[in-house]
Structures are given as structure tokens and as C-alpha cells.
N, CA and C atoms as an extended XYZ file, in Angstrom:
519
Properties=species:S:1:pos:R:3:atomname:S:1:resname:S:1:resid:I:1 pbc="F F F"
N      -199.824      -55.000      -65.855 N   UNK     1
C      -200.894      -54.104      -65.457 CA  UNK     1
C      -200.275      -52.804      -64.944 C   UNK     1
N      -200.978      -51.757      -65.229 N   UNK     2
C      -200.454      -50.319      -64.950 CA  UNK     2
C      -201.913      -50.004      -64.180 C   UNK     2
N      -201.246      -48.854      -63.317 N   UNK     3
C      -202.157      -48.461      -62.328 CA  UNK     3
C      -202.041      -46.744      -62.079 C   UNK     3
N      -202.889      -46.416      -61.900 N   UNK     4
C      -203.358      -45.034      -61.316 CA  UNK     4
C      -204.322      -44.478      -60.570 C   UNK     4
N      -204.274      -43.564      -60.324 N   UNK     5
C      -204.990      -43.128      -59.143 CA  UNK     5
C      -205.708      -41.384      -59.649 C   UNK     5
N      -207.201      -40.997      -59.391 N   UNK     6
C      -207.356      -39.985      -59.675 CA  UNK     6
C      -208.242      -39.766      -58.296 C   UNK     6
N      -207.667      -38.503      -57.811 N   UNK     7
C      -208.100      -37.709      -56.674 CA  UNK     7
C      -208.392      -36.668      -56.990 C   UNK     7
N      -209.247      -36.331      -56.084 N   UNK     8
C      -210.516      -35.109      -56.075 CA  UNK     8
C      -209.040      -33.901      -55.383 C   UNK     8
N      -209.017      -32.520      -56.051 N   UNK     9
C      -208.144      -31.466      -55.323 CA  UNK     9
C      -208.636      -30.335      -55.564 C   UNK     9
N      -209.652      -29.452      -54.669 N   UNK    10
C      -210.205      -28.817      -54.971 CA  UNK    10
C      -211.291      -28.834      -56.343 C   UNK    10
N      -211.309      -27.789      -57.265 N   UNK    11
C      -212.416      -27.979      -58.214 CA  UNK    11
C      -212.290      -29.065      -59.190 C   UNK    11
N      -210.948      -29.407      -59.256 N   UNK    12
C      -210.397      -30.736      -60.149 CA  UNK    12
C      -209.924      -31.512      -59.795 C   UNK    12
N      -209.763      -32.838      -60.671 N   UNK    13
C      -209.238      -34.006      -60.172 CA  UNK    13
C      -207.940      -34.120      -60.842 C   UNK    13
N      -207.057      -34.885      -60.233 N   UNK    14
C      -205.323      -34.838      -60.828 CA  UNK    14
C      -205.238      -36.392      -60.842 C   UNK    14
N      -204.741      -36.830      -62.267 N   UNK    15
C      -204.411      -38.546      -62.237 CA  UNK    15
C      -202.910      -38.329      -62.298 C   UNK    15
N      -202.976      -39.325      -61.219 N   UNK    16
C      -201.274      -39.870      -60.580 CA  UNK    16
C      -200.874      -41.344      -61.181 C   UNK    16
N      -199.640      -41.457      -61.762 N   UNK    17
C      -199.329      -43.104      -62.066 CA  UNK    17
C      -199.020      -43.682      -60.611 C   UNK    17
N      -198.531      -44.638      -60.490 N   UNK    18
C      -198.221      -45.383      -59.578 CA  UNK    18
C      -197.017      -44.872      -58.373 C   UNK    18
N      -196.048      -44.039      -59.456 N   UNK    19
C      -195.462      -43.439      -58.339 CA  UNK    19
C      -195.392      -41.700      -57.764 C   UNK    19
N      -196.816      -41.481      -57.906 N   UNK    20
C      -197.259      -40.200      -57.557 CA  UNK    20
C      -197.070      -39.587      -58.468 C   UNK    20
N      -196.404      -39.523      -59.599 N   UNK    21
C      -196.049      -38.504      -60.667 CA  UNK    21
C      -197.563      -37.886      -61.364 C   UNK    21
N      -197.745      -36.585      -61.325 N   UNK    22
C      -198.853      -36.295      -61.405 CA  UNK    22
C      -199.004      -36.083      -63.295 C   UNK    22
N      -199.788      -36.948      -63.982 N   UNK    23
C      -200.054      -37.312      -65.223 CA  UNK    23
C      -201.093      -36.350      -65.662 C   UNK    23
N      -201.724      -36.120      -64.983 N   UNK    24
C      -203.251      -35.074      -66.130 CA  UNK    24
C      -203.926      -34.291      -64.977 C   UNK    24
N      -205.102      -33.640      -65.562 N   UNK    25
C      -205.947      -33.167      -64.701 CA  UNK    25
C      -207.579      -33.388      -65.352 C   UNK    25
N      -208.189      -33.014      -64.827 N   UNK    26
C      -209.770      -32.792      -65.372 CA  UNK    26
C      -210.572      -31.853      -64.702 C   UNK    26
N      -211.233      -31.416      -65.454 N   UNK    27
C      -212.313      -30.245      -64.878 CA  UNK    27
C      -213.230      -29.846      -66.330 C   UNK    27
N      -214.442      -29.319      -65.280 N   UNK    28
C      -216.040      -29.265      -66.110 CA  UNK    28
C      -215.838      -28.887      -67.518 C   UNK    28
N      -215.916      -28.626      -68.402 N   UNK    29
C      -216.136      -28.032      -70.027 CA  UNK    29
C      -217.748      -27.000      -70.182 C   UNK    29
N      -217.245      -26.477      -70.366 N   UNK    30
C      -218.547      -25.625      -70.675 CA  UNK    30
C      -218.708      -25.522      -72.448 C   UNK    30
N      -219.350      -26.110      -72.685 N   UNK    31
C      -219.423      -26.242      -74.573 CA  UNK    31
C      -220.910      -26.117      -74.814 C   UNK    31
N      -221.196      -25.791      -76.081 N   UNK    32
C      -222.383      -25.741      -76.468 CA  UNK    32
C      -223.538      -26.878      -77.064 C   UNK    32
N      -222.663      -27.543      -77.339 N   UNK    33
C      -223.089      -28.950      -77.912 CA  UNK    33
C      -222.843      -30.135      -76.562 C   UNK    33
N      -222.771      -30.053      -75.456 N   UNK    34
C      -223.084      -30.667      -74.172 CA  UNK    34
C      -223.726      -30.286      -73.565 C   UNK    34
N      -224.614      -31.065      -72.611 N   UNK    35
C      -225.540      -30.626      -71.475 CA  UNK    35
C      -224.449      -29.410      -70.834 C   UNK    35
N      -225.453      -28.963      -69.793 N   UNK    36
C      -224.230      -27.893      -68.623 CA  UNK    36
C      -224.360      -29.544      -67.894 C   UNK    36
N      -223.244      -28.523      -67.220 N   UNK    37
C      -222.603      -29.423      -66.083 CA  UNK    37
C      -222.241      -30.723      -66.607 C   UNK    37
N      -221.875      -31.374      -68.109 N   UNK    38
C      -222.338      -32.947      -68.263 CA  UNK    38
C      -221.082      -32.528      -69.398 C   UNK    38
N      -220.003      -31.829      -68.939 N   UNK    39
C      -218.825      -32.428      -69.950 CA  UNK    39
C      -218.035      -32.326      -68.937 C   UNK    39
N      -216.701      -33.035      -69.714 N   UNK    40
C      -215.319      -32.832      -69.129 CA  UNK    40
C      -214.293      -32.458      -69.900 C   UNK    40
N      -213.162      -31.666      -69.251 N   UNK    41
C      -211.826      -32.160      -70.496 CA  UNK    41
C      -210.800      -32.638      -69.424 C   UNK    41
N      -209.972      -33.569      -70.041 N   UNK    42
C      -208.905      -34.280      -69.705 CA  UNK    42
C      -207.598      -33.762      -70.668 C   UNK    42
N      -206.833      -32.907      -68.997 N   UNK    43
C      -205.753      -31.904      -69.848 CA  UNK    43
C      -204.588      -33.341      -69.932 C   UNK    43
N      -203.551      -33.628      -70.275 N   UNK    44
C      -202.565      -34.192      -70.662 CA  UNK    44
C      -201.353      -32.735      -69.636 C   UNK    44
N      -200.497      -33.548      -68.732 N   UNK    45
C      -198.978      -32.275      -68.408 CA  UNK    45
C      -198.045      -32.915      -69.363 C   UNK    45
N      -198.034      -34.143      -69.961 N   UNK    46
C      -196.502      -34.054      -71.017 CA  UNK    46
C      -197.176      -33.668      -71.686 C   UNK    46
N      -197.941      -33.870      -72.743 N   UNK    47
C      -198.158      -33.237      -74.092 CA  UNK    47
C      -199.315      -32.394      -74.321 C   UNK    47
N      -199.580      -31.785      -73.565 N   UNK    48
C      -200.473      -30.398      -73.350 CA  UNK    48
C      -202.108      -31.225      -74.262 C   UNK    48
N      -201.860      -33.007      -74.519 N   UNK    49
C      -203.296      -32.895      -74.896 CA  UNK    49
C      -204.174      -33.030      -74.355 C   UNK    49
N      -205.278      -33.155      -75.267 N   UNK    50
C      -206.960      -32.496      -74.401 CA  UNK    50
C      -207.542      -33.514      -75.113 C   UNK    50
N      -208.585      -34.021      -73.906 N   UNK    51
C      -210.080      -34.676      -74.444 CA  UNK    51
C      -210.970      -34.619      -73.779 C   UNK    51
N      -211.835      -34.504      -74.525 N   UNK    52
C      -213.323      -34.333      -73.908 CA  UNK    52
C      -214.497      -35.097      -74.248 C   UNK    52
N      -215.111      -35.125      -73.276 N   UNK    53
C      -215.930      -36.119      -73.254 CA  UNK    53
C      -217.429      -35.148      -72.421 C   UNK    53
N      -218.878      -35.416      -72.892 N   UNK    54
C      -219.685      -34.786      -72.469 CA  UNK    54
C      -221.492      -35.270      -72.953 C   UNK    54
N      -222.248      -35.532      -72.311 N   UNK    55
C      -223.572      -35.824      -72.387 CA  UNK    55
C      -223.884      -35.071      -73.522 C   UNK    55
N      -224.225      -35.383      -74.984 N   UNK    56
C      -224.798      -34.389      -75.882 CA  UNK    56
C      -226.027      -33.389      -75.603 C   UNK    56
N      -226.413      -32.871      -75.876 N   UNK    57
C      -227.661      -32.259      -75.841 CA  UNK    57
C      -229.001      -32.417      -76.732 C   UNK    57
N      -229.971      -32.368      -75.991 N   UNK    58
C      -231.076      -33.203      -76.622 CA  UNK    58
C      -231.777      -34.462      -76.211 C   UNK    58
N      -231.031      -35.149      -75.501 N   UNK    59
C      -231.655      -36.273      -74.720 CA  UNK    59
C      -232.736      -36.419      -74.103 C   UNK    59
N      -233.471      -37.600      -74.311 N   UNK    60
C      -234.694      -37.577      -73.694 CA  UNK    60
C      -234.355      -38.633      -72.285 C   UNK    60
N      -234.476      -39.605      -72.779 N   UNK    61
C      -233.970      -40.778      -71.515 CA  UNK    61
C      -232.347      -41.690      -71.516 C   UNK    61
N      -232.106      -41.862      -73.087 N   UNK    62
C      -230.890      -42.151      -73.045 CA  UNK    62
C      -230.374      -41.390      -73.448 C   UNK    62
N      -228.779      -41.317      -72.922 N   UNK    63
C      -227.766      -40.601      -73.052 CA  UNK    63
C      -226.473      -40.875      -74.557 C   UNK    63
N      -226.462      -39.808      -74.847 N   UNK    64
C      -225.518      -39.942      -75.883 CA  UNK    64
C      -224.128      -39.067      -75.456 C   UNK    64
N      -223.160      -39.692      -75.564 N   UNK    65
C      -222.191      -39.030      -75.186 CA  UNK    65
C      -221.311      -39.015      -76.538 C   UNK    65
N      -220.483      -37.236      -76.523 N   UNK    66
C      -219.562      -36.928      -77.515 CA  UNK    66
C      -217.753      -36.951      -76.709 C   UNK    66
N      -217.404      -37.986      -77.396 N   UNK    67
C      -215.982      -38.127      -77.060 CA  UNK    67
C      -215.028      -37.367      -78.112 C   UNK    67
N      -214.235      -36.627      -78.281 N   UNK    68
C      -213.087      -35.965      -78.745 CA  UNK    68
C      -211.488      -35.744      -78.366 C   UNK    68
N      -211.143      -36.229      -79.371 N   UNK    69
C      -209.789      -35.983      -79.025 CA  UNK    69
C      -208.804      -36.051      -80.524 C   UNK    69
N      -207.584      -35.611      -80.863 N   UNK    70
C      -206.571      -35.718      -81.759 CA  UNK    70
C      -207.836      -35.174      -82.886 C   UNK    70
N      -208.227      -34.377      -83.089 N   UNK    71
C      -209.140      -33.617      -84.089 CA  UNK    71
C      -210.243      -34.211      -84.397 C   UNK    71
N      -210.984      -35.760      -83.693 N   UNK    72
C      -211.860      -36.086      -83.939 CA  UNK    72
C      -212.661      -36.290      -82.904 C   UNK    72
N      -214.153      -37.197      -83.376 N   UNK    73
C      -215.300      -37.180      -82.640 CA  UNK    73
C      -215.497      -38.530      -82.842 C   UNK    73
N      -215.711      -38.623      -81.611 N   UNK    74
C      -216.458      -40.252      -81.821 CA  UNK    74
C      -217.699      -40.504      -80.750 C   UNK    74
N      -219.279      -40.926      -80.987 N   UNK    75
C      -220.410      -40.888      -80.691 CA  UNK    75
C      -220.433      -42.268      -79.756 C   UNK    75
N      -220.633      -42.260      -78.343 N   UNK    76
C      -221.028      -43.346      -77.664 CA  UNK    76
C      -222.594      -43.413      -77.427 C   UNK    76
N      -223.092      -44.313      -76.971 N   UNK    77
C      -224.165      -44.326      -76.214 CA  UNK    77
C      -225.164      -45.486      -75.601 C   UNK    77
N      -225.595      -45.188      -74.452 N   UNK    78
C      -226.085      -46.051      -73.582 CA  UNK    78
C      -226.907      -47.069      -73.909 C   UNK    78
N      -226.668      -48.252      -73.330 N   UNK    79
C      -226.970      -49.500      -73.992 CA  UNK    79
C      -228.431      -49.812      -73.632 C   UNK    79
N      -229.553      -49.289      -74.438 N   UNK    80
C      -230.935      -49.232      -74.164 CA  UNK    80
C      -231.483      -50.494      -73.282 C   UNK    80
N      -231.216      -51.493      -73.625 N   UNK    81
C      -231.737      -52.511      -72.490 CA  UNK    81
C      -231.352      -52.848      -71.185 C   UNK    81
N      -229.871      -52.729      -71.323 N   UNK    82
C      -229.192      -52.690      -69.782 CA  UNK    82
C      -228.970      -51.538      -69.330 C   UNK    82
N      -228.767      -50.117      -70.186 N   UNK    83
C      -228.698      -49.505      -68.545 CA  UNK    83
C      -230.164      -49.339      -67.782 C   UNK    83
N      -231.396      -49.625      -68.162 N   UNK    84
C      -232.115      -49.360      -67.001 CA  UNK    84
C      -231.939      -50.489      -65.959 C   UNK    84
N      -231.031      -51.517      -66.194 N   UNK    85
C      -230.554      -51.893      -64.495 CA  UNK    85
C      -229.399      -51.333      -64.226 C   UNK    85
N      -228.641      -51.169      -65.129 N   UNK    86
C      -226.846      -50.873      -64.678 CA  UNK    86
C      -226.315      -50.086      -65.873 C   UNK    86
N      -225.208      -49.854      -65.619 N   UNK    87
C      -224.391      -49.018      -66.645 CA  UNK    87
C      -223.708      -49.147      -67.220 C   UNK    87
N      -224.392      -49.404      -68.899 N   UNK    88
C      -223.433      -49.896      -70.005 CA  UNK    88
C      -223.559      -49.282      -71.235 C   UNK    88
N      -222.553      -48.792      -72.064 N   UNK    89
C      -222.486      -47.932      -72.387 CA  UNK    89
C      -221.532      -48.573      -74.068 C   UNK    89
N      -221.517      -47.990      -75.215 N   UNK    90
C      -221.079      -48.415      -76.212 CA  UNK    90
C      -220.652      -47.199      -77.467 C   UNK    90
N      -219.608      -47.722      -78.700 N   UNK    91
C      -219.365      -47.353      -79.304 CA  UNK    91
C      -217.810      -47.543      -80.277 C   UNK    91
N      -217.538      -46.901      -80.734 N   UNK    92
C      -216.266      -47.378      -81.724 CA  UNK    92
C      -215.482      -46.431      -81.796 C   UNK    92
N      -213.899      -46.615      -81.932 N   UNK    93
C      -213.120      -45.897      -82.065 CA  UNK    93
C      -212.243      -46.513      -82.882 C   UNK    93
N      -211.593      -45.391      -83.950 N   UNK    94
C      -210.959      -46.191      -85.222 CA  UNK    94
C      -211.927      -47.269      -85.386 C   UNK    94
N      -213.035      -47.464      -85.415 N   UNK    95
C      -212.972      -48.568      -86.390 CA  UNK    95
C      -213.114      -49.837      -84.966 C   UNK    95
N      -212.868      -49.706      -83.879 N   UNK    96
C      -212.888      -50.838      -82.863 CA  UNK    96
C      -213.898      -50.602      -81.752 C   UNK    96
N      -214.407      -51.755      -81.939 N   UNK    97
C      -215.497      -51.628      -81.103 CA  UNK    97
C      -215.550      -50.979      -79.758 C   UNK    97
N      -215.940      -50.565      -78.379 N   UNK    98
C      -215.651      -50.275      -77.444 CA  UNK    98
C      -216.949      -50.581      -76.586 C   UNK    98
N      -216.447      -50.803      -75.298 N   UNK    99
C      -217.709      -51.070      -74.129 CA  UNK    99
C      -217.314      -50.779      -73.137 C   UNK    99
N      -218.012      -49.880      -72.000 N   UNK   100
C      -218.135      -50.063      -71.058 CA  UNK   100
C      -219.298      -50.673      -70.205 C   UNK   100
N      -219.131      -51.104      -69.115 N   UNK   101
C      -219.992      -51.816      -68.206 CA  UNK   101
C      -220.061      -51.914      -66.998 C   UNK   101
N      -220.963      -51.704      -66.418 N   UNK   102
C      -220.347      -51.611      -64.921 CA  UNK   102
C      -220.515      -53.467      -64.432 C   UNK   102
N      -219.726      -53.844      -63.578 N   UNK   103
C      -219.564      -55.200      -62.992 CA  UNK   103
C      -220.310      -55.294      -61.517 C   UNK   103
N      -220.781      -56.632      -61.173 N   UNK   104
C      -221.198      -56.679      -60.000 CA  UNK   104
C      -220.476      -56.151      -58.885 C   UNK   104
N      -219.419      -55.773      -58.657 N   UNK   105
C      -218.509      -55.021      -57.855 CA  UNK   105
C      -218.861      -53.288      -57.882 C   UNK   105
N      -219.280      -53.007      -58.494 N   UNK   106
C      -219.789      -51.392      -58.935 CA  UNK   106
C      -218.268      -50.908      -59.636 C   UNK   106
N      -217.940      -51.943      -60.284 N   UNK   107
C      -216.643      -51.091      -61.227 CA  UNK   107
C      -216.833      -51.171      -62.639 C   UNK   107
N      -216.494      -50.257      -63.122 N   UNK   108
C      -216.567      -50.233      -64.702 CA  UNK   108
C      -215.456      -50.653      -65.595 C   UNK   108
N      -215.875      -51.783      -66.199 N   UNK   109
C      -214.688      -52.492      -67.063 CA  UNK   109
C      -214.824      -52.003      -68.206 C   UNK   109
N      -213.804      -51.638      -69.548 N   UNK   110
C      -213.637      -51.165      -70.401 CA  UNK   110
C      -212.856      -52.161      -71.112 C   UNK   110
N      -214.074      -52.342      -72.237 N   UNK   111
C      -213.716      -53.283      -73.188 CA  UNK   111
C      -213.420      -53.157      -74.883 C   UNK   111
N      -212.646      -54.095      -75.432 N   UNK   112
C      -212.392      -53.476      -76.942 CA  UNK   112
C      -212.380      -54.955      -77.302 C   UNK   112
N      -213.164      -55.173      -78.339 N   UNK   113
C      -213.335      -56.106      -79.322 CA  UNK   113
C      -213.443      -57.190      -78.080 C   UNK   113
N      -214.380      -56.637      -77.367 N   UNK   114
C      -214.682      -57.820      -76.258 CA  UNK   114
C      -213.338      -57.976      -75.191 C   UNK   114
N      -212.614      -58.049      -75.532 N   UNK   115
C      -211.528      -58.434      -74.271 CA  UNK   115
C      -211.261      -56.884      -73.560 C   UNK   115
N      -211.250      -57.228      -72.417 N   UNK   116
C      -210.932      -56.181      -71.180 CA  UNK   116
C      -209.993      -55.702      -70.795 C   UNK   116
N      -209.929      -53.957      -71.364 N   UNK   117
C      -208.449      -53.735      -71.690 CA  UNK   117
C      -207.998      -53.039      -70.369 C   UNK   117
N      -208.969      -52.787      -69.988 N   UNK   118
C      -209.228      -51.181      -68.008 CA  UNK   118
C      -210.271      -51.970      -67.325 C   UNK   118
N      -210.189      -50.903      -66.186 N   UNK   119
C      -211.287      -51.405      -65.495 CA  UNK   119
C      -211.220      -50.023      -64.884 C   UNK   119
N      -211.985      -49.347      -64.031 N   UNK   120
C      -212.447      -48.564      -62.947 CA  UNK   120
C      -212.644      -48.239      -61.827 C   UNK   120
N      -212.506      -48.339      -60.811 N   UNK   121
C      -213.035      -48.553      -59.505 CA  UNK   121
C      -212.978      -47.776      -58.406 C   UNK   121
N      -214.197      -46.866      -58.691 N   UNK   122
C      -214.302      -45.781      -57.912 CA  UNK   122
C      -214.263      -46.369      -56.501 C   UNK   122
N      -213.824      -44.774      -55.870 N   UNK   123
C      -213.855      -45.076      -54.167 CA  UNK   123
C      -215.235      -44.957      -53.500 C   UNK   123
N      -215.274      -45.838      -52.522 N   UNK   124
C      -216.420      -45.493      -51.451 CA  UNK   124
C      -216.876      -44.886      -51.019 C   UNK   124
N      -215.829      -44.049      -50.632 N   UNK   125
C      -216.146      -43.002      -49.631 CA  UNK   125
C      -215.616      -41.540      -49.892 C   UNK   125
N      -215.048      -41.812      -50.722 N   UNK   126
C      -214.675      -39.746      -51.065 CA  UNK   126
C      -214.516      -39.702      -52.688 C   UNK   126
N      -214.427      -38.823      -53.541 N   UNK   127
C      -214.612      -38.786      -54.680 CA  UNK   127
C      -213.315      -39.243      -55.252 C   UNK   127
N      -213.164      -40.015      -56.352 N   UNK   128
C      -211.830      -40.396      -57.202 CA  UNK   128
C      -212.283      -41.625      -57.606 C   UNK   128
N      -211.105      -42.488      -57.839 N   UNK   129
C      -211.402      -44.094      -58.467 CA  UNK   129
C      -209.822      -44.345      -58.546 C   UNK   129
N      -209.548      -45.470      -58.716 N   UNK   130
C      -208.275      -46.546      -59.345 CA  UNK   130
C      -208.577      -46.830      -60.478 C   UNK   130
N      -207.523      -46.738      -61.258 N   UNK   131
C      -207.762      -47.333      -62.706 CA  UNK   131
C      -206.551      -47.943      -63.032 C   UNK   131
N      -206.944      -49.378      -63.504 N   UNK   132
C      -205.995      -50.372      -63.562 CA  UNK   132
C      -206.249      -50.457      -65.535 C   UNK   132
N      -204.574      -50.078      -66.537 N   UNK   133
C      -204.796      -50.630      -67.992 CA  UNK   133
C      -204.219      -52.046      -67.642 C   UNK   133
N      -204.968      -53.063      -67.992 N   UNK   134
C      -204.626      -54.102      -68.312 CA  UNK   134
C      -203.740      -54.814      -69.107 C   UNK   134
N      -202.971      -55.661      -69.644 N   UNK   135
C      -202.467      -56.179      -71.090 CA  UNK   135
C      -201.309      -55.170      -70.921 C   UNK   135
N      -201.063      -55.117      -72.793 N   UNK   136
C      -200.311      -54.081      -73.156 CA  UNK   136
C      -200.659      -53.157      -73.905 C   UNK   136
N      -202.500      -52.914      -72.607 N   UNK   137
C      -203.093      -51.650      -73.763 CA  UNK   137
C      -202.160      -50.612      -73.408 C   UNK   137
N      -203.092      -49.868      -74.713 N   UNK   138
C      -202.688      -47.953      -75.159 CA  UNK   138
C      -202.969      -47.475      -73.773 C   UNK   138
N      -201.829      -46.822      -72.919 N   UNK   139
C      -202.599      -45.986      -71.905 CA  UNK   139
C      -203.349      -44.749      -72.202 C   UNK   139
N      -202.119      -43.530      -73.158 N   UNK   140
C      -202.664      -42.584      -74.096 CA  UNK   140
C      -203.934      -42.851      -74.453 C   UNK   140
N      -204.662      -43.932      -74.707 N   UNK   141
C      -205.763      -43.706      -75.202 CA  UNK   141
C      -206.629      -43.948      -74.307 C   UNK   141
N      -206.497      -45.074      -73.605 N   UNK   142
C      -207.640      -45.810      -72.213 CA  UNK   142
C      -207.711      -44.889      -71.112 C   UNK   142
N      -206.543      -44.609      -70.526 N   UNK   143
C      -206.682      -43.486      -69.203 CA  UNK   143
C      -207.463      -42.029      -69.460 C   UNK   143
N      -207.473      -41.355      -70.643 N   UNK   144
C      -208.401      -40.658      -70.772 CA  UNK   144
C      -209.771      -41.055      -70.857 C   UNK   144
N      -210.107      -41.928      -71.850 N   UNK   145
C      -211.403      -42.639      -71.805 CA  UNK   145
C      -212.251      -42.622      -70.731 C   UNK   145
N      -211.570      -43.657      -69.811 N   UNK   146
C      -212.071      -44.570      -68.669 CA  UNK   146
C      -211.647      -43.212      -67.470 C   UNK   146
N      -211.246      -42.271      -67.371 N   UNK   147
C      -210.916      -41.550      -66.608 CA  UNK   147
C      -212.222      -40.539      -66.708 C   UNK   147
N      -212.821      -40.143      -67.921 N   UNK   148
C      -213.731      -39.293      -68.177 CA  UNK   148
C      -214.965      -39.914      -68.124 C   UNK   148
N      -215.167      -41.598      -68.741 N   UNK   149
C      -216.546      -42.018      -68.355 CA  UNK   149
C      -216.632      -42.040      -66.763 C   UNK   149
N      -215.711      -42.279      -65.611 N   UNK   150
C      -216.154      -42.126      -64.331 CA  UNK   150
C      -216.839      -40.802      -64.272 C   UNK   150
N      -216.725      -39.507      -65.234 N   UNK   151
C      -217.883      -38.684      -64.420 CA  UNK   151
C      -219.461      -38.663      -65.363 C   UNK   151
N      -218.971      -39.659      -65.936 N   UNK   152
C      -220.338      -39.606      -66.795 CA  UNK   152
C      -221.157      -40.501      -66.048 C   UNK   152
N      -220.296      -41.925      -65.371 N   UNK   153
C      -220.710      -43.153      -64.333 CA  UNK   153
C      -221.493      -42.058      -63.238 C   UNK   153
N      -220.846      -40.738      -62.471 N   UNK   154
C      -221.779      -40.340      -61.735 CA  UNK   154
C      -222.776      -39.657      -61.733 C   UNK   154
N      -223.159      -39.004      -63.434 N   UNK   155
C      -224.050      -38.679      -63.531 CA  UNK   155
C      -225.064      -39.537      -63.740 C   UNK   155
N      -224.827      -40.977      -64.777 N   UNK   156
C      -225.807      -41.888      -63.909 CA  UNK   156
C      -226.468      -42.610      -63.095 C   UNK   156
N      -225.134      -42.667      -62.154 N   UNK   157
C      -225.946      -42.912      -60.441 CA  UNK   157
C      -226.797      -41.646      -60.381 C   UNK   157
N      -226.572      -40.630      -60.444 N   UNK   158
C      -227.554      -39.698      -59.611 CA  UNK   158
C      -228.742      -39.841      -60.491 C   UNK   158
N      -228.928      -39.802      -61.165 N   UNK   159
C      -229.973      -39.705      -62.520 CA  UNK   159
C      -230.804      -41.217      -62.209 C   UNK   159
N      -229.978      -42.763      -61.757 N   UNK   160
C      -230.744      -43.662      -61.748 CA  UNK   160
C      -231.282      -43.629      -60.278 C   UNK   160
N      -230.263      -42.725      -59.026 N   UNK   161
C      -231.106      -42.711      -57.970 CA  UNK   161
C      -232.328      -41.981      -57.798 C   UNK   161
N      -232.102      -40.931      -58.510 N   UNK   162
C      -233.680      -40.251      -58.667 CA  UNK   162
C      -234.816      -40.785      -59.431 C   UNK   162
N      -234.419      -41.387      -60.420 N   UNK   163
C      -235.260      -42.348      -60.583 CA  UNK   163
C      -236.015      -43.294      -59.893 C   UNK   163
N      -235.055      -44.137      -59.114 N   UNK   164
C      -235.450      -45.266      -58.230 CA  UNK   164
C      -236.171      -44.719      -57.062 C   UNK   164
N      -235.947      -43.389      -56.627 N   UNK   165
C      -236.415      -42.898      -55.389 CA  UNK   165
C      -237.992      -42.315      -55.972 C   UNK   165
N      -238.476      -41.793      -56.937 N   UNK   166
C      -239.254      -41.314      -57.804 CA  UNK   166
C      -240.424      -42.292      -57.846 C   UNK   166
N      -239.989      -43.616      -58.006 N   UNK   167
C      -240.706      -44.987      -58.379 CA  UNK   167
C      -241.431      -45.231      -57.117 C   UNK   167
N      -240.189      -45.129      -56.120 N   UNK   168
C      -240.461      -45.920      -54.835 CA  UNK   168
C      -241.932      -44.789      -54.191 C   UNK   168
N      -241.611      -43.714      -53.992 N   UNK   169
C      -242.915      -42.945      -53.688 CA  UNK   169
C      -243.956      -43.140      -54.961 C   UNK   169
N      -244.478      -43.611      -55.378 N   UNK   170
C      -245.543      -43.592      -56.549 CA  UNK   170
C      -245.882      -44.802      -55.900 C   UNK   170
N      -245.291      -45.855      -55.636 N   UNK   171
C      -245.557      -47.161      -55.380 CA  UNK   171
C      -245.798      -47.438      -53.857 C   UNK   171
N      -245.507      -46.189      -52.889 N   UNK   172
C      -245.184      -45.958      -51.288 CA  UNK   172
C      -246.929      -45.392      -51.555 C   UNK   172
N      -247.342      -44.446      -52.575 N   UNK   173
C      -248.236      -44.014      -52.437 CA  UNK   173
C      -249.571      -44.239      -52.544 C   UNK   173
């Protein structure tokens, strides 16, 4: 198991491996084909690469998200029956299936062809998460992933708390 750490530093967040060595960064994307405010890119410091990840545009209730990276696109999106309790999320890369999910713990496990290659686990109390690759996955490929769905994870907390708070006065009323 490999481990990292992404902390909030000013307007961006910086992912650290295990022994502080500072691995990437992230910050907002402004693109045309994403919501505002609802992309990211994930810079790479060894190999200057980039991915991005961002809420498409057009959405009504579920979310479609556009993932990119190494000259391509690949289409996720929210798992119509479960996320209106929780957050699960789907799609394929090369050709392999992919899942995320959030777990009774409030962490998001990241899955491929069913077995659990990451996991997630944002902090409590100040902005960032731990991210543990499991096995002898691809980090190159998972730590960006699972690094970029955590800000997509908080746009659906806020989106399902306004919801839930929305309900509760209609039903208060």
C-alpha cells in the first residue's frame, strides 16, 4: 500500500507521498465545456502532466463528469439510484470498468473491475484527504483520479446538503 497526503495551501492543494516529497498540485480549470467553478486540473512536478476532471455542462439533476488526460476523454457519471442516498459514481477507462463509492465511513473507495484499487479519506476538520493505492495499482493513473473526484465528492455534499436542508423546511412547513 502507498500513501499520500493532499493539503489545502493557499488557493491550491499540493499531493505529498509519504515522505513529504511534494508530487502534484491542483487548482480550479476554467473551461468551457465544464460548469464554473466544477473543474479541476491535476498538474504532475516530474512530468509536467495534466488532468482534468470537471462537472459537464448541461445537467439537470445528475452529474456527468469529463475526465481527461494523455490526449483523451473519458465520460463518468453518477449512479442514478444510489447517489440520491450517497455517492457513487461510474465509468470506463481503456476499456475497464471503474467505480467510485462512498463507504459507510464517508470515504470513497475506487474500484476497477470490482476489486478496490484506492480509497479516499477526506479530513474532518480542515480541507484535504489521505489517499491510500492499494495492491500494485497504477499510481500515475489512480492518484490523479481519486485525487480529483475528492473535489467533485465536495461538490456533492454541498449540492446533497442543500437539498436535504430544502426538504426538511417544506416538510418543517
Amino acid at each position: 500500500m502507498t500513501t499520500f497526503s493532499m493539503i489545502k495551501k493557499e488557493q491550491q492543494f499540493h499531493i505529498y507521498n509519504s515522505d513529504g516529497v511534494k508530487l502534484a498540485e491542483v487548482r480550479k480549470l476554467h473551461a468551457e465545456h465544464y460548469e464554473k467553478d466544477h473543474a479541476f486540473v491535476y498538474k504532475s512536478r516530474n512530468d509536467d502532466r495534466f488532468v482534468h476532471l470537471g462537472v459537464k455542462k448541461g445537467r439537470l439533476l445528475f452529474a456527468q463528469y469529463l475526465l481527461q488526460f494523455d490526449h483523451e476523454s473519458y465520460l463518468f457519471q453518477d449512479h442514478k439510484a444510489k447517489t440520491l442516498l450517497y455517492y457513487a459514481v461510474s465509468g470506463s477507462i481503456k476499456g475497464k470498468p471503474i467505480y467510485l463509492e462512498e463507504n459507510w465511513d464517508g470515504h470513497i473507495e475506487l474500484k476497477e473491475d470490482g476489486d478496490k484499487v484506492a480509497i479516499l479519506k477526506p479530513y474532518l476538520i480542515r480541507s484535504g484527504a489521505d489517499i491510500e493505492i492499494l495492491q500494485e495499482a497504477d499510481n500515475e493513473l489512480y492518484l490523479p483520479i481519486l485525487t480529483l473526484f475528492y473535489f467533485m465528492y465536495q461538490i456533492y455534499k454541498k449540492e446533497s446538503d442543500f437539498i436535504d436542508d430544502l426538504i426538511e423546511e417544506v416538510v418543517d412547513f
